[in-house]
Short mmCIF file of C-alpha atoms in Angstrom, two decimals:
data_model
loop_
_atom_site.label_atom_id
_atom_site.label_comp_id
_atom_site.label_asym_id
_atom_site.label_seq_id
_atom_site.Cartn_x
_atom_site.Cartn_y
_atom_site.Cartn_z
CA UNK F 1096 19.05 6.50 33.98
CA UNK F 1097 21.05 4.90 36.64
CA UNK F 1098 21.13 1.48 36.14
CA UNK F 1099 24.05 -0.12 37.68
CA UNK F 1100 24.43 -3.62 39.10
CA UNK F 1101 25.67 -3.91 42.77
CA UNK F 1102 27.78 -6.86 42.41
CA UNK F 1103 30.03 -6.33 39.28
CA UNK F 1104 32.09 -3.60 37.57
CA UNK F 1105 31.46 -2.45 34.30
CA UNK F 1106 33.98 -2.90 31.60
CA UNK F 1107 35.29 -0.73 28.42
CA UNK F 1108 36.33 -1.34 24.87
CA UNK F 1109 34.45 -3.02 21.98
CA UNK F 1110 32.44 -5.71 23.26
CA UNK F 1111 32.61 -8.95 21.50
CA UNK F 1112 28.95 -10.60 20.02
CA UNK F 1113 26.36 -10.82 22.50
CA UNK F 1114 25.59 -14.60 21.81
CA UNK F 1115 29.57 -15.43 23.08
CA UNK F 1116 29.13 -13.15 26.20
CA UNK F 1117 25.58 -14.83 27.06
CA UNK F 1118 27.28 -18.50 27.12
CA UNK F 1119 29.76 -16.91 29.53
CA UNK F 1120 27.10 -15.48 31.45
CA UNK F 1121 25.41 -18.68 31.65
CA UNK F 1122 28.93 -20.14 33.05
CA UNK F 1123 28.72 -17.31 35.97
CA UNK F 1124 31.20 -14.89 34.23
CA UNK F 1125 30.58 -11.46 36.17
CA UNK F 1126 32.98 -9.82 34.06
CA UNK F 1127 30.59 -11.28 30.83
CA UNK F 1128 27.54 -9.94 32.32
CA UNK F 1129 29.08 -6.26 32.76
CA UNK F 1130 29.61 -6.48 28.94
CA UNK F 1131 25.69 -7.78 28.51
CA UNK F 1132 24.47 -5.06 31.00
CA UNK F 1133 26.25 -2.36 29.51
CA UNK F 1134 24.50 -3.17 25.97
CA UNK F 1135 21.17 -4.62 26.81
CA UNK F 1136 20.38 -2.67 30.16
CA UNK F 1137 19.19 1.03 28.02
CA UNK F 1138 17.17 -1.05 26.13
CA UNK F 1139 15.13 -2.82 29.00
CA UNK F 1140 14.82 0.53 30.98
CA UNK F 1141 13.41 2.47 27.53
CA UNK F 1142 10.69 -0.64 26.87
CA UNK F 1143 9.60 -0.46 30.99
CA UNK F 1144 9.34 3.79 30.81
CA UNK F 1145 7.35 2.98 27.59
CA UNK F 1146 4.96 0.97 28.99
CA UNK F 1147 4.91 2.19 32.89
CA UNK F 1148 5.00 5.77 32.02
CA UNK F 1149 6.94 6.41 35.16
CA UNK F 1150 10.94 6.59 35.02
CA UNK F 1151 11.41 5.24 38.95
CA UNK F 1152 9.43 2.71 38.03
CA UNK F 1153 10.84 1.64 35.26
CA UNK F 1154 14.10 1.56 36.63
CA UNK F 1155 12.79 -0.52 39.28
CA UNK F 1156 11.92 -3.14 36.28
CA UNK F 1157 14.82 -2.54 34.14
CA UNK F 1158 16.95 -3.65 37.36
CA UNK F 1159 14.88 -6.40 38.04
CA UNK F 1160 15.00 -7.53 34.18
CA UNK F 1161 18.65 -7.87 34.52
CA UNK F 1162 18.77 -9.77 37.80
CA UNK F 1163 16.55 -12.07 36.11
CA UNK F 1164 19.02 -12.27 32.98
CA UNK F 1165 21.57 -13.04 35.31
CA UNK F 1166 19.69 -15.72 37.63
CA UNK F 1167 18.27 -16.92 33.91
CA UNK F 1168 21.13 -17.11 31.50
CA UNK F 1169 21.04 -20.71 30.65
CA UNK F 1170 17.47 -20.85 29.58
CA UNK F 1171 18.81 -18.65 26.56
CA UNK F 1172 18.74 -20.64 23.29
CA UNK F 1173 20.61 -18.52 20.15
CA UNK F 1174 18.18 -20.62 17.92
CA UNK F 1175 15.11 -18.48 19.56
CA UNK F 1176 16.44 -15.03 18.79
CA UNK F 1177 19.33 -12.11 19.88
CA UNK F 1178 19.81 -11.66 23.14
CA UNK F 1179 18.45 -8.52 22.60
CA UNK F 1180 15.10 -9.88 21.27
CA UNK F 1181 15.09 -12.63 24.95
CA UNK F 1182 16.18 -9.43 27.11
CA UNK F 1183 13.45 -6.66 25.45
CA UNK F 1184 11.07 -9.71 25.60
CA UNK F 1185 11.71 -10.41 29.57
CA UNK F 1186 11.57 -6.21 30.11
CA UNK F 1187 7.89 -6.08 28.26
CA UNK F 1188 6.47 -8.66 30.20
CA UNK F 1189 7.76 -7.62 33.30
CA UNK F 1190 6.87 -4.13 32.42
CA UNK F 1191 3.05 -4.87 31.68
CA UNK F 1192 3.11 -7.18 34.92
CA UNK F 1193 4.05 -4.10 36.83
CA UNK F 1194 1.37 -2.37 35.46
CA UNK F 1195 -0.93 -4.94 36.26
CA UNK F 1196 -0.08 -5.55 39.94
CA UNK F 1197 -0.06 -1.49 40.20
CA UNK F 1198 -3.89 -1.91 39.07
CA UNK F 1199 -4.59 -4.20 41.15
CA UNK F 1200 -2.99 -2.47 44.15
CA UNK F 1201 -5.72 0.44 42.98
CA UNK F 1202 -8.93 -1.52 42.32
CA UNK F 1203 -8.31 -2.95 45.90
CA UNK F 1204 -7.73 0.47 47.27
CA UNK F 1205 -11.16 1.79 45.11
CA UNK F 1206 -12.52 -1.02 46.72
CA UNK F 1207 -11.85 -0.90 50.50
CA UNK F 1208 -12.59 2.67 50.10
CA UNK F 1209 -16.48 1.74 48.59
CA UNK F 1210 -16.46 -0.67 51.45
CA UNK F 1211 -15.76 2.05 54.06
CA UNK F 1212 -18.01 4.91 52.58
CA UNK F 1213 -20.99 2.20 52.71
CA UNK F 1214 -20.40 1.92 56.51
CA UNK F 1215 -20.55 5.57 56.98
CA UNK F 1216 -24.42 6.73 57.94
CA UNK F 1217 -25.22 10.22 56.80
CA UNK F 1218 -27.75 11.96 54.72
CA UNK F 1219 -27.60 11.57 51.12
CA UNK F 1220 -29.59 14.58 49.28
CA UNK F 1221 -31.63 13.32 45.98
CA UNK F 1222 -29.31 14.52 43.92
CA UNK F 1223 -26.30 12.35 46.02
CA UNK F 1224 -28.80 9.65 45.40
CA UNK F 1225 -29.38 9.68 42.05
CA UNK F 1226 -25.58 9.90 41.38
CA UNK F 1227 -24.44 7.02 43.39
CA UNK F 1228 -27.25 5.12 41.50
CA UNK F 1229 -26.07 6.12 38.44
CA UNK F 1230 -22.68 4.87 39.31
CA UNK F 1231 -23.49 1.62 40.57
CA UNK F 1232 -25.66 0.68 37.73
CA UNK F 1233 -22.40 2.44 35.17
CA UNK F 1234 -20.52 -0.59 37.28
CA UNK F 1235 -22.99 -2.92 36.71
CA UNK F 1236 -22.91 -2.32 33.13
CA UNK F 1237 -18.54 -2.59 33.43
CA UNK F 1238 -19.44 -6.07 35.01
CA UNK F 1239 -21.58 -6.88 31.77
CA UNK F 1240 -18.21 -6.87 29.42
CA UNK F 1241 -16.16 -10.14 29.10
CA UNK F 1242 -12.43 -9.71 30.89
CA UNK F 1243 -10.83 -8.78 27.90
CA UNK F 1244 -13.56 -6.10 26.65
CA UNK F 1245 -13.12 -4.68 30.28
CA UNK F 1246 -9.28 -4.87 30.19
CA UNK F 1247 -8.95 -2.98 26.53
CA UNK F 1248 -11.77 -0.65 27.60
CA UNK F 1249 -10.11 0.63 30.87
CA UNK F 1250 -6.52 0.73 29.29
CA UNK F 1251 -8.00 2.83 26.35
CA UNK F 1252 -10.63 5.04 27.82
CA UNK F 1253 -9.67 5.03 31.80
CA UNK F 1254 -5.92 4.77 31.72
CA UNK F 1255 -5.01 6.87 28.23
CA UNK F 1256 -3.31 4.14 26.49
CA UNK F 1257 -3.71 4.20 22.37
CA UNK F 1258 -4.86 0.98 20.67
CA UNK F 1259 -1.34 0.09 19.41
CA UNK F 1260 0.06 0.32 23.15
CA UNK F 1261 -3.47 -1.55 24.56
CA UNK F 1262 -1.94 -4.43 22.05
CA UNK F 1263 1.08 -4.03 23.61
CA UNK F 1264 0.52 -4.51 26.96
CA UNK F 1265 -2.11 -7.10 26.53
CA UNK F 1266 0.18 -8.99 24.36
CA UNK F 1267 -2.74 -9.14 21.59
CA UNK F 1268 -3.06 -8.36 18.17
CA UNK F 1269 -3.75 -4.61 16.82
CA UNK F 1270 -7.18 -5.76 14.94
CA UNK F 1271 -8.23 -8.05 18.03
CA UNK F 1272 -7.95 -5.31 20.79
CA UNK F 1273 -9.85 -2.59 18.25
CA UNK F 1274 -12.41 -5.21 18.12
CA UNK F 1275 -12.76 -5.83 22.01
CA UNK F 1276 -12.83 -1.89 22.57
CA UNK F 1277 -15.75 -1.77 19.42
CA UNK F 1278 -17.45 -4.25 21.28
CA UNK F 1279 -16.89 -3.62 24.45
CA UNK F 1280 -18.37 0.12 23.83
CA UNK F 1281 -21.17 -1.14 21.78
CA UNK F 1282 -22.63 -3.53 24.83
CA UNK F 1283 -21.85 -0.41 27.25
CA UNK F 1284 -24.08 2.01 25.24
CA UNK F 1285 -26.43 -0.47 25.03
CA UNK F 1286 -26.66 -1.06 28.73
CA UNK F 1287 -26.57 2.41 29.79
CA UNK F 1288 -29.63 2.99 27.02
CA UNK F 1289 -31.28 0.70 28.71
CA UNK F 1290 -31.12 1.49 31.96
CA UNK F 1291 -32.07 5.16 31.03
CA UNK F 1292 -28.21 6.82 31.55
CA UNK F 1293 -26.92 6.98 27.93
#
């Protein structure tokens, strides 16, 4: 991992208690924030590999994570939590935003490439036929789900995620997101039974 800030130098020797080096962050101490990078920095990049899968970007996010603790200092409150708790806390959410916005990015992609196939003219055998019917009525039936059903579906089932790291990245409970994947399956089945796929 190379994670290293543009603007400051990184310092050596014990560092004194996080809290005392955030208040001098807050106060634009450079020299402070080298000692908060050094300790909190590993930590950010290991939570936004964990959730992106993908060590570039997760670097990408770990470096944004600790512009933002810089930019961000005085909203810290000790009262809260550690600064490691408010930094690992910033790093998750930016982390699962990435991974959002990289969806996104995709379904738009999926999407102007549906819109371009549909203007192409050409021949479709039966068997052509009956698959793209199959698939628009299998998206159909992905429409039927509520936005949370859909999200913990795709996450699980499309993008390979376990339930615990669904929960994660939806920022939901363990029980709740089993239950939206339980139901979400159930009124899939039941649409693809009745439209004579399953």
């Amino acid at each position: 991992m190379s994670l290293t800030p543009i603007f400051i130098q990184t310092t050596t020797g014990p560092p004194p208690p996080l809290a005392a080096v955030m208040s001098q962050v807050a106060e634009g101490d450079r020299e402070a924030f080298a000692i908060l990078y050094d300790a909190t920095a590993p930590r950010a990049f290991g939570i936004a590999r964990r959730v992106l899968r993908n060590e570039a970007l997760a670097e990408e996010v770990a470096q944004d994570v600790m512009i933002e603790v810089w930019r961000t200092a005085t909203r810290y409150h000790p009262g809260r939590g550690s600064v490691e708790t408010w930094v690992t806390t910033i790093a998750h959410r930016r982390a699962v935003d990435r991974v959002r916005r990289e969806r996104a990015a995709k379904d738009r992609d999926l999407d102007h490439s549906a819109r371009a196939a549909a203007l192409i003219s050409f021949d479709l055998t039966a068997e052509e036929g009956t698959r793209l019917s199959e698939m628009t009525s299998v998206r159909g039936c992905l429409k039927s789900l509520t936005d949370l059903q859909l999200q913990a579906v795709v996450l699980a089932f499309y993008d390979g995620y376990t339930y615990l790291e669904v929960a994660g990245l939806l920022d939901a409970k363990l029980p709740a997101v089993k239950a939206r994947i339980r139901d979400g399956l159930r009124r899939l089945r039941s649409c693809l039974t009745t439209i004579g796929i399953a």
